[in-house]
C-alpha atoms as a PDB file:
ATOM      1  CA  UNK A   1     -26.648   0.078  63.320  1.00  0.00           C
ATOM      2  CA  UNK A   2     -25.445  -3.433  62.588  1.00  0.00           C
ATOM      3  CA  UNK A   3     -22.963  -5.101  64.925  1.00  0.00           C
ATOM      4  CA  UNK A   4     -20.926  -8.203  64.156  1.00  0.00           C
ATOM      5  CA  UNK A   5     -19.613 -10.078  67.194  1.00  0.00           C
ATOM      6  CA  UNK A   6     -16.596 -12.250  66.402  1.00  0.00           C
ATOM      7  CA  UNK A   7     -15.911 -14.865  69.103  1.00  0.00           C
ATOM      8  CA  UNK A   8     -12.776 -16.969  69.448  1.00  0.00           C
ATOM      9  CA  UNK A   9     -13.375 -20.257  71.294  1.00  0.00           C
ATOM     10  CA  UNK A  10     -11.250 -23.272  72.128  1.00  0.00           C
ATOM     11  CA  UNK A  11     -12.963 -24.898  75.134  1.00  0.00           C
ATOM     12  CA  UNK A  12     -16.038 -24.826  77.388  1.00  0.00           C
ATOM     13  CA  UNK A  13     -18.833 -25.273  74.791  1.00  0.00           C
ATOM     14  CA  UNK A  14     -21.536 -24.766  77.420  1.00  0.00           C
ATOM     15  CA  UNK A  15     -20.043 -21.454  78.523  1.00  0.00           C
ATOM     16  CA  UNK A  16     -19.745 -20.416  74.887  1.00  0.00           C
ATOM     17  CA  UNK A  17     -23.433 -21.218  74.377  1.00  0.00           C
ATOM     18  CA  UNK A  18     -24.309 -19.045  77.372  1.00  0.00           C
ATOM     19  CA  UNK A  19     -22.288 -16.183  75.897  1.00  0.00           C
ATOM     20  CA  UNK A  20     -24.060 -16.556  72.548  1.00  0.00           C
ATOM     21  CA  UNK A  21     -27.445 -16.319  74.251  1.00  0.00           C
ATOM     22  CA  UNK A  22     -26.384 -13.099  75.976  1.00  0.00           C
ATOM     23  CA  UNK A  23     -25.547 -11.546  72.580  1.00  0.00           C
ATOM     24  CA  UNK A  24     -28.913 -12.207  70.897  1.00  0.00           C
ATOM     25  CA  UNK A  25     -30.226  -8.905  69.492  1.00  0.00           C
ATOM     26  CA  UNK A  26     -31.997  -8.025  66.227  1.00  0.00           C
ATOM     27  CA  UNK A  27     -29.108  -5.741  65.200  1.00  0.00           C
ATOM     28  CA  UNK A  28     -26.362  -8.257  66.019  1.00  0.00           C
ATOM     29  CA  UNK A  29     -24.842 -11.113  64.070  1.00  0.00           C
ATOM     30  CA  UNK A  30     -22.378 -13.465  65.733  1.00  0.00           C
ATOM     31  CA  UNK A  31     -19.569 -15.391  64.069  1.00  0.00           C
ATOM     32  CA  UNK A  32     -17.836 -18.141  66.033  1.00  0.00           C
ATOM     33  CA  UNK A  33     -14.281 -19.294  65.341  1.00  0.00           C
ATOM     34  CA  UNK A  34     -13.562 -22.609  67.044  1.00  0.00           C
ATOM     35  CA  UNK A  35      -9.874 -23.491  67.177  1.00  0.00           C
ATOM     36  CA  UNK A  36      -9.145 -25.993  64.417  1.00  0.00           C
ATOM     37  CA  UNK A  37      -7.605 -28.389  66.970  1.00  0.00           C
ATOM     38  CA  UNK A  38     -11.076 -28.924  68.447  1.00  0.00           C
ATOM     39  CA  UNK A  39     -14.256 -30.454  67.077  1.00  0.00           C
ATOM     40  CA  UNK A  40     -17.260 -28.280  66.257  1.00  0.00           C
ATOM     41  CA  UNK A  41     -19.715 -30.939  67.382  1.00  0.00           C
ATOM     42  CA  UNK A  42     -19.656 -30.268  71.160  1.00  0.00           C
ATOM     43  CA  UNK A  43     -20.421 -26.612  70.412  1.00  0.00           C
ATOM     44  CA  UNK A  44     -23.224 -27.394  67.972  1.00  0.00           C
ATOM     45  CA  UNK A  45     -24.821 -29.774  70.479  1.00  0.00           C
ATOM     46  CA  UNK A  46     -25.243 -27.148  73.205  1.00  0.00           C
ATOM     47  CA  UNK A  47     -26.053 -24.031  71.166  1.00  0.00           C
ATOM     48  CA  UNK A  48     -29.825 -23.684  71.405  1.00  0.00           C
ATOM     49  CA  UNK A  49     -30.416 -21.805  68.160  1.00  0.00           C
ATOM     50  CA  UNK A  50     -27.805 -22.544  65.504  1.00  0.00           C
ATOM     51  CA  UNK A  51     -29.559 -20.228  63.058  1.00  0.00           C
ATOM     52  CA  UNK A  52     -28.329 -17.265  65.110  1.00  0.00           C
ATOM     53  CA  UNK A  53     -24.670 -18.261  64.775  1.00  0.00           C
ATOM     54  CA  UNK A  54     -22.370 -18.326  61.764  1.00  0.00           C
ATOM     55  CA  UNK A  55     -19.383 -20.602  62.128  1.00  0.00           C
ATOM     56  CA  UNK A  56     -16.117 -19.405  60.619  1.00  0.00           C
ATOM     57  CA  UNK A  57     -15.419 -21.918  57.862  1.00  0.00           C
ATOM     58  CA  UNK A  58     -11.664 -21.482  57.364  1.00  0.00           C
ATOM     59  CA  UNK A  59     -10.536 -22.293  60.866  1.00  0.00           C
ATOM     60  CA  UNK A  60      -6.995 -21.840  62.205  1.00  0.00           C
ATOM     61  CA  UNK A  61      -5.110 -23.992  64.683  1.00  0.00           C
ATOM     62  CA  UNK A  62      -4.222 -21.470  67.379  1.00  0.00           C
ATOM     63  CA  UNK A  63      -1.242 -21.826  69.710  1.00  0.00           C
ATOM     64  CA  UNK A  64      -1.242 -19.694  72.849  1.00  0.00           C
ATOM     65  CA  UNK A  65       1.003 -16.672  72.530  1.00  0.00           C
ATOM     66  CA  UNK A  66       1.870 -17.374  68.908  1.00  0.00           C
ATOM     67  CA  UNK A  67       1.062 -15.304  65.824  1.00  0.00           C
ATOM     68  CA  UNK A  68      -1.480 -17.948  64.761  1.00  0.00           C
ATOM     69  CA  UNK A  69      -4.034 -16.102  66.908  1.00  0.00           C
ATOM     70  CA  UNK A  70      -3.453 -12.919  64.914  1.00  0.00           C
ATOM     71  CA  UNK A  71      -3.804 -14.838  61.648  1.00  0.00           C
ATOM     72  CA  UNK A  72      -7.002 -16.529  62.867  1.00  0.00           C
ATOM     73  CA  UNK A  73      -8.577 -13.156  63.632  1.00  0.00           C
ATOM     74  CA  UNK A  74      -7.441 -11.593  60.347  1.00  0.00           C
ATOM     75  CA  UNK A  75      -8.742 -14.509  58.258  1.00  0.00           C
ATOM     76  CA  UNK A  76     -12.055 -14.451  60.107  1.00  0.00           C
ATOM     77  CA  UNK A  77     -12.445 -10.718  59.441  1.00  0.00           C
ATOM     78  CA  UNK A  78     -11.968 -11.222  55.702  1.00  0.00           C
ATOM     79  CA  UNK A  79     -14.438 -14.121  55.745  1.00  0.00           C
ATOM     80  CA  UNK A  80     -16.964 -11.833  57.420  1.00  0.00           C
ATOM     81  CA  UNK A  81     -16.302  -9.152  54.812  1.00  0.00           C
ATOM     82  CA  UNK A  82     -16.798 -11.717  52.029  1.00  0.00           C
ATOM     83  CA  UNK A  83     -20.357 -12.324  53.267  1.00  0.00           C
ATOM     84  CA  UNK A  84     -21.109  -8.747  52.071  1.00  0.00           C
ATOM     85  CA  UNK A  85     -23.211  -7.760  55.047  1.00  0.00           C
ATOM     86  CA  UNK A  86     -23.205  -4.050  55.884  1.00  0.00           C
ATOM     87  CA  UNK A  87     -21.845  -4.243  59.427  1.00  0.00           C
ATOM     88  CA  UNK A  88     -20.876  -1.015  61.140  1.00  0.00           C
ATOM     89  CA  UNK A  89     -18.597  -2.668  63.696  1.00  0.00           C
ATOM     90  CA  UNK A  90     -16.751  -5.868  64.423  1.00  0.00           C
ATOM     91  CA  UNK A  91     -16.637  -6.587  68.139  1.00  0.00           C
ATOM     92  CA  UNK A  92     -13.864  -9.077  68.924  1.00  0.00           C
ATOM     93  CA  UNK A  93     -14.319 -11.133  72.077  1.00  0.00           C
ATOM     94  CA  UNK A  94     -13.164 -14.477  73.401  1.00  0.00           C
ATOM     95  CA  UNK A  95     -15.477 -17.229  74.577  1.00  0.00           C
ATOM     96  CA  UNK A  96     -14.320 -16.414  78.118  1.00  0.00           C
ATOM     97  CA  UNK A  97     -15.711 -12.872  77.897  1.00  0.00           C
ATOM     98  CA  UNK A  98     -19.207 -11.973  79.013  1.00  0.00           C
ATOM     99  CA  UNK A  99     -21.379  -8.840  78.855  1.00  0.00           C
ATOM    100  CA  UNK A 100     -21.689  -6.945  82.134  1.00  0.00           C
ATOM    101  CA  UNK A 101     -24.496  -4.806  80.737  1.00  0.00           C
ATOM    102  CA  UNK A 102     -27.441  -5.970  78.595  1.00  0.00           C
ATOM    103  CA  UNK A 103     -26.451  -6.206  74.935  1.00  0.00           C
ATOM    104  CA  UNK A 104     -29.089  -3.648  73.908  1.00  0.00           C
ATOM    105  CA  UNK A 105     -27.211  -1.018  75.939  1.00  0.00           C
ATOM    106  CA  UNK A 106     -24.039  -1.785  73.996  1.00  0.00           C
ATOM    107  CA  UNK A 107     -25.889  -1.492  70.693  1.00  0.00           C
ATOM    108  CA  UNK A 108     -27.429   1.826  71.823  1.00  0.00           C
ATOM    109  CA  UNK A 109     -23.988   3.113  72.852  1.00  0.00           C
ATOM    110  CA  UNK A 110     -22.456   2.293  69.470  1.00  0.00           C
ATOM    111  CA  UNK A 111     -25.439   3.826  67.675  1.00  0.00           C
ATOM    112  CA  UNK A 112     -24.894   7.097  69.540  1.00  0.00           C
ATOM    113  CA  UNK A 113     -21.111   6.970  69.003  1.00  0.00           C
ATOM    114  CA  UNK A 114     -20.996   5.627  65.475  1.00  0.00           C
ATOM    115  CA  UNK A 115     -18.238   8.068  64.485  1.00  0.00           C
ATOM    116  CA  UNK A 116     -15.829   6.414  66.935  1.00  0.00           C
ATOM    117  CA  UNK A 117     -14.123   3.048  67.478  1.00  0.00           C
ATOM    118  CA  UNK A 118     -12.561   1.496  70.558  1.00  0.00           C
ATOM    119  CA  UNK A 119      -9.274  -0.227  71.388  1.00  0.00           C
ATOM    120  CA  UNK A 120      -6.951   0.041  74.401  1.00  0.00           C
ATOM    121  CA  UNK A 121      -3.214   0.715  74.543  1.00  0.00           C
ATOM    122  CA  UNK A 122      -0.789   2.024  77.145  1.00  0.00           C
ATOM    123  CA  UNK A 123       0.638   5.531  77.195  1.00  0.00           C
ATOM    124  CA  UNK A 124       3.216   7.486  79.201  1.00  0.00           C
ATOM    125  CA  UNK A 125       5.006   5.873  82.149  1.00  0.00           C
ATOM    126  CA  UNK A 126       2.757   2.793  82.066  1.00  0.00           C
ATOM    127  CA  UNK A 127       3.799   2.170  78.484  1.00  0.00           C
ATOM    128  CA  UNK A 128       7.509   2.692  79.302  1.00  0.00           C
ATOM    129  CA  UNK A 129       7.331   0.032  82.027  1.00  0.00           C
ATOM    130  CA  UNK A 130       5.405  -2.403  79.830  1.00  0.00           C
ATOM    131  CA  UNK A 131       7.787  -2.101  76.871  1.00  0.00           C
ATOM    132  CA  UNK A 132      10.839  -3.001  78.993  1.00  0.00           C
ATOM    133  CA  UNK A 133       9.683  -6.623  78.835  1.00  0.00           C
ATOM    134  CA  UNK A 134       7.274  -6.546  75.880  1.00  0.00           C
ATOM    135  CA  UNK A 135       9.984  -5.597  73.361  1.00  0.00           C
ATOM    136  CA  UNK A 136      11.459  -9.103  73.661  1.00  0.00           C
ATOM    137  CA  UNK A 137       8.271 -10.440  72.076  1.00  0.00           C
ATOM    138  CA  UNK A 138       9.459  -9.282  68.646  1.00  0.00           C
ATOM    139  CA  UNK A 139      13.180  -8.636  69.202  1.00  0.00           C
ATOM    140  CA  UNK A 140      13.824 -12.308  70.047  1.00  0.00           C
ATOM    141  CA  UNK A 141      13.000 -15.420  68.030  1.00  0.00           C
ATOM    142  CA  UNK A 142      10.131 -17.501  69.440  1.00  0.00           C
ATOM    143  CA  UNK A 143       9.557 -21.102  68.342  1.00  0.00           C
ATOM    144  CA  UNK A 144       6.481 -21.995  70.405  1.00  0.00           C
ATOM    145  CA  UNK A 145       4.394 -22.688  67.268  1.00  0.00           C
ATOM    146  CA  UNK A 146       6.942 -24.925  65.561  1.00  0.00           C
ATOM    147  CA  UNK A 147       6.149 -28.647  65.858  1.00  0.00           C
ATOM    148  CA  UNK A 148       9.735 -29.880  66.266  1.00  0.00           C
ATOM    149  CA  UNK A 149      11.696 -31.577  69.044  1.00  0.00           C
ATOM    150  CA  UNK A 150      13.966 -29.520  71.294  1.00  0.00           C
ATOM    151  CA  UNK A 151      12.545 -26.293  69.877  1.00  0.00           C
ATOM    152  CA  UNK A 152      13.030 -24.305  73.082  1.00  0.00           C
ATOM    153  CA  UNK A 153      16.623 -25.435  73.386  1.00  0.00           C
ATOM    154  CA  UNK A 154      17.221 -24.243  69.826  1.00  0.00           C
ATOM    155  CA  UNK A 155      15.350 -21.019  70.565  1.00  0.00           C
ATOM    156  CA  UNK A 156      17.626 -20.295  73.499  1.00  0.00           C
ATOM    157  CA  UNK A 157      20.810 -20.808  71.500  1.00  0.00           C
ATOM    158  CA  UNK A 158      19.604 -18.792  68.511  1.00  0.00           C
ATOM    159  CA  UNK A 159      18.691 -15.839  70.717  1.00  0.00           C
ATOM    160  CA  UNK A 160      22.161 -15.973  72.289  1.00  0.00           C
ATOM    161  CA  UNK A 161      23.978 -16.112  68.975  1.00  0.00           C
ATOM    162  CA  UNK A 162      21.949 -13.869  66.680  1.00  0.00           C
ATOM    163  CA  UNK A 163      21.471 -10.097  67.007  1.00  0.00           C
ATOM    164  CA  UNK A 164      18.123  -8.688  68.075  1.00  0.00           C
ATOM    165  CA  UNK A 165      15.507  -8.565  65.358  1.00  0.00           C
ATOM    166  CA  UNK A 166      14.712  -5.108  63.980  1.00  0.00           C
ATOM    167  CA  UNK A 167      11.322  -3.586  63.292  1.00  0.00           C
ATOM    168  CA  UNK A 168      10.934  -3.600  59.473  1.00  0.00           C
ATOM    169  CA  UNK A 169       8.818  -0.433  59.276  1.00  0.00           C
ATOM    170  CA  UNK A 170       8.977   3.129  60.608  1.00  0.00           C
ATOM    171  CA  UNK A 171       5.649   3.227  62.428  1.00  0.00           C
ATOM    172  CA  UNK A 172       5.439   4.087  66.108  1.00  0.00           C
ATOM    173  CA  UNK A 173       4.804   0.881  68.026  1.00  0.00           C
ATOM    174  CA  UNK A 174       1.755   0.932  70.292  1.00  0.00           C
ATOM    175  CA  UNK A 175       0.714  -1.803  72.699  1.00  0.00           C
ATOM    176  CA  UNK A 176      -0.686  -2.899  76.025  1.00  0.00           C
ATOM    177  CA  UNK A 177      -1.974  -5.940  77.877  1.00  0.00           C
ATOM    178  CA  UNK A 178      -5.619  -5.109  77.066  1.00  0.00           C
ATOM    179  CA  UNK A 179      -5.117  -4.426  73.353  1.00  0.00           C
ATOM    180  CA  UNK A 180      -6.132  -7.777  71.854  1.00  0.00           C
ATOM    181  CA  UNK A 181      -9.882  -7.341  72.277  1.00  0.00           C
ATOM    182  CA  UNK A 182     -11.592  -4.376  70.610  1.00  0.00           C
ATOM    183  CA  UNK A 183     -14.629  -2.881  68.862  1.00  0.00           C
ATOM    184  CA  UNK A 184     -13.566  -1.455  65.493  1.00  0.00           C
ATOM    185  CA  UNK A 185     -15.360  -0.101  62.455  1.00  0.00           C
ATOM    186  CA  UNK A 186     -15.641  -2.761  59.760  1.00  0.00           C
ATOM    187  CA  UNK A 187     -13.482  -0.791  57.312  1.00  0.00           C
ATOM    188  CA  UNK A 188     -10.716  -0.477  59.903  1.00  0.00           C
ATOM    189  CA  UNK A 189     -10.865  -4.173  60.809  1.00  0.00           C
ATOM    190  CA  UNK A 190     -10.619  -5.111  57.119  1.00  0.00           C
ATOM    191  CA  UNK A 191      -7.702  -2.710  56.610  1.00  0.00           C
ATOM    192  CA  UNK A 192      -5.932  -4.290  59.573  1.00  0.00           C
ATOM    193  CA  UNK A 193      -6.609  -7.852  58.390  1.00  0.00           C
ATOM    194  CA  UNK A 194      -5.305  -7.113  54.908  1.00  0.00           C
ATOM    195  CA  UNK A 195      -2.111  -5.624  56.343  1.00  0.00           C
ATOM    196  CA  UNK A 196      -1.555  -8.710  58.506  1.00  0.00           C
ATOM    197  CA  UNK A 197      -2.112 -11.194  55.688  1.00  0.00           C
ATOM    198  CA  UNK A 198      -0.720  -9.325  52.670  1.00  0.00           C
ATOM    199  CA  UNK A 199       1.827  -6.679  53.689  1.00  0.00           C
ATOM    200  CA  UNK A 200       5.359  -8.131  53.477  1.00  0.00           C
ATOM    201  CA  UNK A 201       6.796  -5.906  56.204  1.00  0.00           C
ATOM    202  CA  UNK A 202       3.963  -6.663  58.619  1.00  0.00           C
ATOM    203  CA  UNK A 203       4.235 -10.396  57.916  1.00  0.00           C
ATOM    204  CA  UNK A 204       7.980 -10.238  58.545  1.00  0.00           C
ATOM    205  CA  UNK A 205       7.405  -8.405  61.833  1.00  0.00           C
ATOM    206  CA  UNK A 206       4.833 -10.908  63.097  1.00  0.00           C
ATOM    207  CA  UNK A 207       6.776 -14.052  62.192  1.00  0.00           C
ATOM    208  CA  UNK A 208       8.355 -15.991  65.107  1.00  0.00           C
ATOM    209  CA  UNK A 209       6.993 -13.604  67.740  1.00  0.00           C
ATOM    210  CA  UNK A 210       5.225 -14.168  71.038  1.00  0.00           C
ATOM    211  CA  UNK A 211       2.180 -12.245  72.308  1.00  0.00           C
ATOM    212  CA  UNK A 212       2.257 -10.014  69.246  1.00  0.00           C
ATOM    213  CA  UNK A 213      -1.548  -9.609  69.304  1.00  0.00           C
ATOM    214  CA  UNK A 214      -1.140  -7.035  72.080  1.00  0.00           C
ATOM    215  CA  UNK A 215       1.110  -4.978  69.800  1.00  0.00           C
ATOM    216  CA  UNK A 216       0.150  -5.446  66.174  1.00  0.00           C
ATOM    217  CA  UNK A 217      -3.544  -4.524  66.468  1.00  0.00           C
ATOM    218  CA  UNK A 218      -3.112  -1.120  68.166  1.00  0.00           C
ATOM    219  CA  UNK A 219       0.019  -0.382  66.108  1.00  0.00           C
ATOM    220  CA  UNK A 220      -1.843  -0.899  62.835  1.00  0.00           C
ATOM    221  CA  UNK A 221      -4.845   1.121  63.999  1.00  0.00           C
ATOM    222  CA  UNK A 222      -2.842   4.047  65.368  1.00  0.00           C
ATOM    223  CA  UNK A 223      -0.679   4.267  62.242  1.00  0.00           C
ATOM    224  CA  UNK A 224      -3.672   4.243  59.909  1.00  0.00           C
ATOM    225  CA  UNK A 225      -6.189   6.756  58.558  1.00  0.00           C
ATOM    226  CA  UNK A 226      -8.539   5.508  61.319  1.00  0.00           C
ATOM    227  CA  UNK A 227      -6.380   6.975  64.100  1.00  0.00           C
ATOM    228  CA  UNK A 228      -8.500  10.137  64.320  1.00  0.00           C
ATOM    229  CA  UNK A 229     -11.694   8.241  65.233  1.00  0.00           C
ATOM    230  CA  UNK A 230     -10.050   5.838  67.684  1.00  0.00           C
ATOM    231  CA  UNK A 231     -10.747   6.086  71.420  1.00  0.00           C
ATOM    232  CA  UNK A 232      -8.211   4.580  73.835  1.00  0.00           C
ATOM    233  CA  UNK A 233     -10.764   2.450  75.666  1.00  0.00           C
ATOM    234  CA  UNK A 234     -11.782  -1.084  74.716  1.00  0.00           C
ATOM    235  CA  UNK A 235     -14.980  -0.934  76.833  1.00  0.00           C
ATOM    236  CA  UNK A 236     -13.894  -4.080  78.724  1.00  0.00           C
ATOM    237  CA  UNK A 237     -13.128  -4.799  82.378  1.00  0.00           C
ATOM    238  CA  UNK A 238      -9.919  -6.844  82.646  1.00  0.00           C
ATOM    239  CA  UNK A 239      -8.130  -7.422  85.967  1.00  0.00           C
ATOM    240  CA  UNK A 240      -4.327  -7.801  85.723  1.00  0.00           C
ATOM    241  CA  UNK A 241      -3.616  -7.192  89.427  1.00  0.00           C
ATOM    242  CA  UNK A 242      -2.333 -10.745  89.944  1.00  0.00           C
ATOM    243  CA  UNK A 243       0.430  -9.949  87.400  1.00  0.00           C
ATOM    244  CA  UNK A 244       0.275 -13.393  85.796  1.00  0.00           C
ATOM    245  CA  UNK A 245       0.472 -14.311  82.124  1.00  0.00           C
ATOM    246  CA  UNK A 246      -3.347 -14.366  82.099  1.00  0.00           C
ATOM    247  CA  UNK A 247      -5.762 -11.881  83.663  1.00  0.00           C
ATOM    248  CA  UNK A 248      -7.606 -12.876  86.806  1.00  0.00           C
ATOM    249  CA  UNK A 249     -10.465 -15.376  86.498  1.00  0.00           C
ATOM    250  CA  UNK A 250     -13.418 -13.266  87.617  1.00  0.00           C
ATOM    251  CA  UNK A 251     -15.662 -14.619  90.373  1.00  0.00           C
ATOM    252  CA  UNK A 252     -18.564 -13.580  92.604  1.00  0.00           C
ATOM    253  CA  UNK A 253     -16.201 -11.506  94.732  1.00  0.00           C
ATOM    254  CA  UNK A 254     -15.692  -9.304  91.664  1.00  0.00           C
ATOM    255  CA  UNK A 255     -19.382  -8.801  90.882  1.00  0.00           C
ATOM    256  CA  UNK A 256     -19.793  -5.310  92.374  1.00  0.00           C
ATOM    257  CA  UNK A 257     -16.637  -4.065  90.646  1.00  0.00           C
ATOM    258  CA  UNK A 258     -17.874  -5.467  87.335  1.00  0.00           C
ATOM    259  CA  UNK A 259     -21.267  -3.795  87.567  1.00  0.00           C
ATOM    260  CA  UNK A 260     -19.756  -0.516  88.760  1.00  0.00           C
ATOM    261  CA  UNK A 261     -16.986  -0.402  86.190  1.00  0.00           C
ATOM    262  CA  UNK A 262     -18.991   1.345  83.485  1.00  0.00           C
ATOM    263  CA  UNK A 263     -17.741  -1.135  80.879  1.00  0.00           C
ATOM    264  CA  UNK A 264     -19.866  -3.343  78.617  1.00  0.00           C
ATOM    265  CA  UNK A 265     -17.843  -6.580  78.705  1.00  0.00           C
ATOM    266  CA  UNK A 266     -15.460  -8.298  81.102  1.00  0.00           C
ATOM    267  CA  UNK A 267     -12.931 -11.115  80.952  1.00  0.00           C
ATOM    268  CA  UNK A 268     -11.943 -13.759  81.902  1.00  0.00           C
ATOM    269  CA  UNK A 269     -14.655 -16.072  83.197  1.00  0.00           C
ATOM    270  CA  UNK A 270     -14.486 -19.821  83.662  1.00  0.00           C
ATOM    271  CA  UNK A 271     -17.549 -21.862  84.614  1.00  0.00           C
ATOM    272  CA  UNK A 272     -15.345 -24.590  86.060  1.00  0.00           C
ATOM    273  CA  UNK A 273     -13.950 -22.053  88.544  1.00  0.00           C
ATOM    274  CA  UNK A 274     -17.077 -20.019  89.317  1.00  0.00           C
ATOM    275  CA  UNK A 275     -20.349 -20.272  87.406  1.00  0.00           C
ATOM    276  CA  UNK A 276     -22.313 -18.259  89.987  1.00  0.00           C
ATOM    277  CA  UNK A 277     -21.002 -14.928  88.734  1.00  0.00           C
ATOM    278  CA  UNK A 278     -22.352 -15.697  85.255  1.00  0.00           C
ATOM    279  CA  UNK A 279     -25.683 -16.780  86.776  1.00  0.00           C
ATOM    280  CA  UNK A 280     -25.840 -13.485  88.669  1.00  0.00           C
ATOM    281  CA  UNK A 281     -25.033 -11.420  85.588  1.00  0.00           C
ATOM    282  CA  UNK A 282     -27.741 -13.171  83.582  1.00  0.00           C
ATOM    283  CA  UNK A 283     -30.208 -12.630  86.425  1.00  0.00           C
ATOM    284  CA  UNK A 284     -29.299  -8.932  86.468  1.00  0.00           C
ATOM    285  CA  UNK A 285     -29.879  -8.657  82.707  1.00  0.00           C
ATOM    286  CA  UNK A 286     -33.281 -10.308  83.097  1.00  0.00           C
ATOM    287  CA  UNK A 287     -34.340  -7.804  85.763  1.00  0.00           C
ATOM    288  CA  UNK A 288     -33.080  -4.803  83.778  1.00  0.00           C
ATOM    289  CA  UNK A 289     -34.947  -5.955  80.675  1.00  0.00           C
ATOM    290  CA  UNK A 290     -38.315  -6.018  82.413  1.00  0.00           C
END
């Protein structure tokens, strides 16, 4: 079983280097996409073994909440495919994620479940509540990626004057606040990337949206031939209890919940807020490996 970890980074090179070390495994290859707005040099300086990391060459300038993040992921997937390595899975994580079990346990899990793939989305009443606000992400026009003056003033007026945007395809929309990060079969990830970059209807849907990553990935997967092998579980611990635009920054107070969650990864961590929880996780891995 060959696993490809795809990491998106835009800050904290030292924390990124720590994450890379935690992913070292003979059956794993890691690709790192560093936001084009940032230099690669600080990352290269702190990564102990550069031979274990492949840097995404065609980098994208990512703006928070904008569709550029979706494009960055899709382009990276096709670059990985172009390397012609026989990966079974692509595991998408951010540089603020971290394993909460040793990486060999994750590899063993995927080996035993290699007829399945993993992404999260909301269903039932939870989904109904989420969509009451999430629909505005694609029904309205969002200009946060445009580099022009007074863009939010213009955005406000346009959304008052123009009718709501319509979905250009007949698929059932699927989404959720944990849907961005996933572990998908390579063929499915490539299918999804090609749809995002080449399908006219999908491109029209994504354009001028906000937070569309939490919708487009599960929608494409669950309206594809890969639906039947997809498990509604992204294998990640993410705490949204604070109900902010970002999930909670995990700290030492969360350690027991992390370890007891049964998941393989967690997010978000920030060394500048609490580095002790990462120290403790690494210490736990070291003990379990002995």
